Amino acid sequence: MFSKSCEYGLRAVIFIAQQTTKNNMVSLSTISEEINSPQAFTAKVLQQLTRSNIVKSIKGPYGGFTIEDNKMNTKLSEVVSVLDGDAIYTGCGLGLKQCDANSPCPLHFKFVEIRDGLRNMLENTSLLSIAEDMNTDFTILKR
């Protein structure tokens, strides 16, 4: 449902949030290794998240990526919006250009329920809540 850049971006920002709760700043190479993502691709995604002020980038030998305290309550929907826009909430489940309640595809009404559930989850889940869950549960960001 998400683009590859959005998948990597979500993984990266979740990993950075987890490390931020431990007062750790993380390097690009560590992030790409931990989320199993190509480093150059991860850099481009992190650049977008930095420009949007979700992630903070600090240059230099002791630099890296972190999330400021006031940004830890950022909702996952904001990350998705930066990386993929809102097409995930409006697109057709079969990829048709025109699909709505007036001229639905065969999956339209079932897919609307899934989209609404996804939107609800993304809009009600913060980076902090995911990071805290990761610190207490056994979850992974790569296979």
Short mmCIF file of C-alpha atoms in Angstrom, two decimals:
data_model
loop_
_atom_site.label_atom_id
_atom_site.label_comp_id
_atom_site.label_asym_id
_atom_site.label_seq_id
_atom_site.Cartn_x
_atom_site.Cartn_y
_atom_site.Cartn_z
CA MET A 1 0.00 0.00 0.00
CA PHE A 2 2.93 2.34 0.68
CA SER A 3 5.64 3.27 -1.79
CA LYS A 4 9.08 1.80 -1.13
CA SER A 5 10.36 5.22 -0.02
CA CYS A 6 7.48 5.50 2.45
CA GLU A 7 8.16 2.01 3.81
CA TYR A 8 11.82 2.86 4.35
CA GLY A 9 10.89 6.26 5.75
CA LEU A 10 8.51 4.78 8.29
CA ARG A 11 11.08 2.20 9.34
CA ALA A 12 13.79 4.87 9.60
CA VAL A 13 11.74 7.35 11.61
CA ILE A 14 10.54 4.61 13.96
CA PHE A 15 14.13 3.45 14.52
CA ILE A 16 15.30 7.03 15.09
CA ALA A 17 12.41 7.60 17.53
CA GLN A 18 13.34 4.47 19.45
CA GLN A 19 16.97 5.57 19.67
CA THR A 20 15.90 9.09 20.66
CA THR A 21 14.03 7.68 23.68
CA LYS A 22 17.39 6.20 24.73
CA ASN A 23 19.15 9.57 24.16
CA ASN A 24 21.08 8.14 21.20
CA MET A 25 21.81 9.96 17.98
CA VAL A 26 22.18 7.57 15.03
CA SER A 27 24.22 7.74 11.86
CA LEU A 28 22.93 7.16 8.36
CA SER A 29 24.93 3.94 8.07
CA THR A 30 23.46 2.59 11.32
CA ILE A 31 19.92 3.47 10.24
CA SER A 32 20.25 1.86 6.82
CA GLU A 33 21.79 -1.25 8.37
CA GLU A 34 19.12 -1.55 11.07
CA ILE A 35 16.19 -1.13 8.67
CA ASN A 36 17.79 -3.15 5.85
CA SER A 37 17.65 -0.29 3.35
CA PRO A 38 20.16 0.95 0.76
CA GLN A 39 22.14 3.82 2.28
CA ALA A 40 21.74 6.23 -0.64
CA PHE A 41 17.99 5.64 -0.75
CA THR A 42 17.73 6.07 3.02
CA ALA A 43 19.65 9.36 2.76
CA LYS A 44 17.12 10.74 0.26
CA VAL A 45 14.18 9.72 2.42
CA LEU A 46 15.77 11.21 5.54
CA GLN A 47 16.45 14.41 3.63
CA GLN A 48 12.70 14.75 2.99
CA LEU A 49 11.91 14.06 6.64
CA THR A 50 14.53 16.60 7.75
CA ARG A 51 13.16 19.28 5.42
CA SER A 52 9.71 18.64 6.90
CA ASN A 53 11.14 19.08 10.42
CA ILE A 54 10.11 15.60 11.55
CA VAL A 55 13.71 14.44 11.90
CA LYS A 56 16.68 16.56 12.95
CA SER A 57 20.03 16.11 11.24
CA ILE A 58 23.21 17.20 12.97
CA LYS A 59 26.37 17.36 10.87
CA GLY A 60 29.89 16.56 11.99
CA PRO A 61 31.84 13.68 13.51
CA TYR A 62 29.48 13.44 16.49
CA GLY A 63 26.37 14.14 14.43
CA GLY A 64 23.58 11.97 13.19
CA PHE A 65 19.82 11.87 13.28
CA THR A 66 17.47 12.43 16.17
CA ILE A 67 13.94 13.62 16.81
CA GLU A 68 13.35 16.66 18.99
CA ASP A 69 11.12 16.16 22.03
CA ASN A 70 8.31 18.27 20.60
CA LYS A 71 8.29 16.14 17.43
CA MET A 72 7.99 12.78 19.20
CA ASN A 73 4.21 13.22 19.19
CA THR A 74 4.24 13.37 15.39
CA LYS A 75 1.63 11.00 14.01
CA LEU A 76 2.57 8.34 11.46
CA SER A 77 0.06 9.97 9.11
CA GLU A 78 2.33 13.04 8.92
CA VAL A 79 5.27 10.89 7.86
CA VAL A 80 3.15 9.17 5.21
CA SER A 81 1.88 12.54 4.00
CA VAL A 82 5.44 13.87 3.57
CA LEU A 83 6.62 10.80 1.67
CA ASP A 84 3.54 9.62 -0.24
CA GLY A 85 0.97 12.39 -0.04
CA ASP A 86 -2.64 11.41 0.56
CA ALA A 87 -3.12 9.05 -2.39
CA ILE A 88 -3.23 6.08 -0.05
CA TYR A 89 -6.51 7.42 1.35
CA THR A 90 -8.11 8.12 -2.01
CA GLY A 91 -6.67 5.61 -4.48
CA CYS A 92 -8.46 2.64 -5.95
CA GLY A 93 -7.64 -0.81 -4.59
CA LEU A 94 -7.20 -2.05 -8.15
CA GLY A 95 -5.31 1.03 -9.32
CA LEU A 96 -8.07 2.33 -11.58
CA LYS A 97 -7.92 6.04 -12.39
CA GLN A 98 -11.62 6.56 -11.79
CA CYS A 99 -13.19 4.68 -8.93
CA ASP A 100 -15.67 6.10 -6.47
CA ALA A 101 -19.04 5.31 -4.91
CA ASN A 102 -20.81 6.34 -8.12
CA SER A 103 -18.68 4.13 -10.39
CA PRO A 104 -17.00 1.62 -8.08
CA CYS A 105 -14.52 -1.09 -8.95
CA PRO A 106 -15.35 -4.60 -7.69
CA LEU A 107 -13.30 -4.01 -4.50
CA HIS A 108 -14.31 -0.40 -3.87
CA PHE A 109 -16.55 -0.72 -0.82
CA LYS A 110 -14.38 -3.32 0.92
CA PHE A 111 -11.24 -1.29 0.16
CA VAL A 112 -12.82 1.89 1.57
CA GLU A 113 -13.16 0.10 4.93
CA ILE A 114 -9.48 -0.90 4.82
CA ARG A 115 -8.38 2.62 3.86
CA ASP A 116 -10.44 4.14 6.65
CA GLY A 117 -8.96 1.71 9.17
CA LEU A 118 -5.45 2.46 7.95
CA ARG A 119 -6.05 6.21 8.15
CA ASN A 120 -7.41 5.86 11.68
CA MET A 121 -4.38 3.86 12.79
CA LEU A 122 -1.90 6.28 11.18
CA GLU A 123 -3.66 9.35 12.58
CA ASN A 124 -3.80 7.92 16.10
CA THR A 125 -0.29 6.47 16.38
CA SER A 126 2.59 8.70 17.40
CA LEU A 127 6.30 8.13 16.98
CA LEU A 128 6.64 8.13 20.77
CA SER A 129 4.02 5.42 21.26
CA ILE A 130 5.70 3.17 18.68
CA ALA A 131 9.14 3.82 20.17
CA GLU A 132 7.89 2.98 23.66
CA ASP A 133 6.23 -0.21 22.39
CA MET A 134 9.50 -1.22 20.73
CA ASN A 135 11.38 -0.74 24.00
CA THR A 136 9.03 -3.14 25.81
CA ASP A 137 7.98 -5.63 23.13
CA PHE A 138 9.88 -7.90 20.83
CA THR A 139 9.53 -6.12 17.50
CA ILE A 140 11.87 -5.84 14.54
CA LEU A 141 12.44 -3.46 11.66
CA LYS A 142 14.29 -5.87 9.38
CA ARG A 143 14.24 -9.53 8.45
#
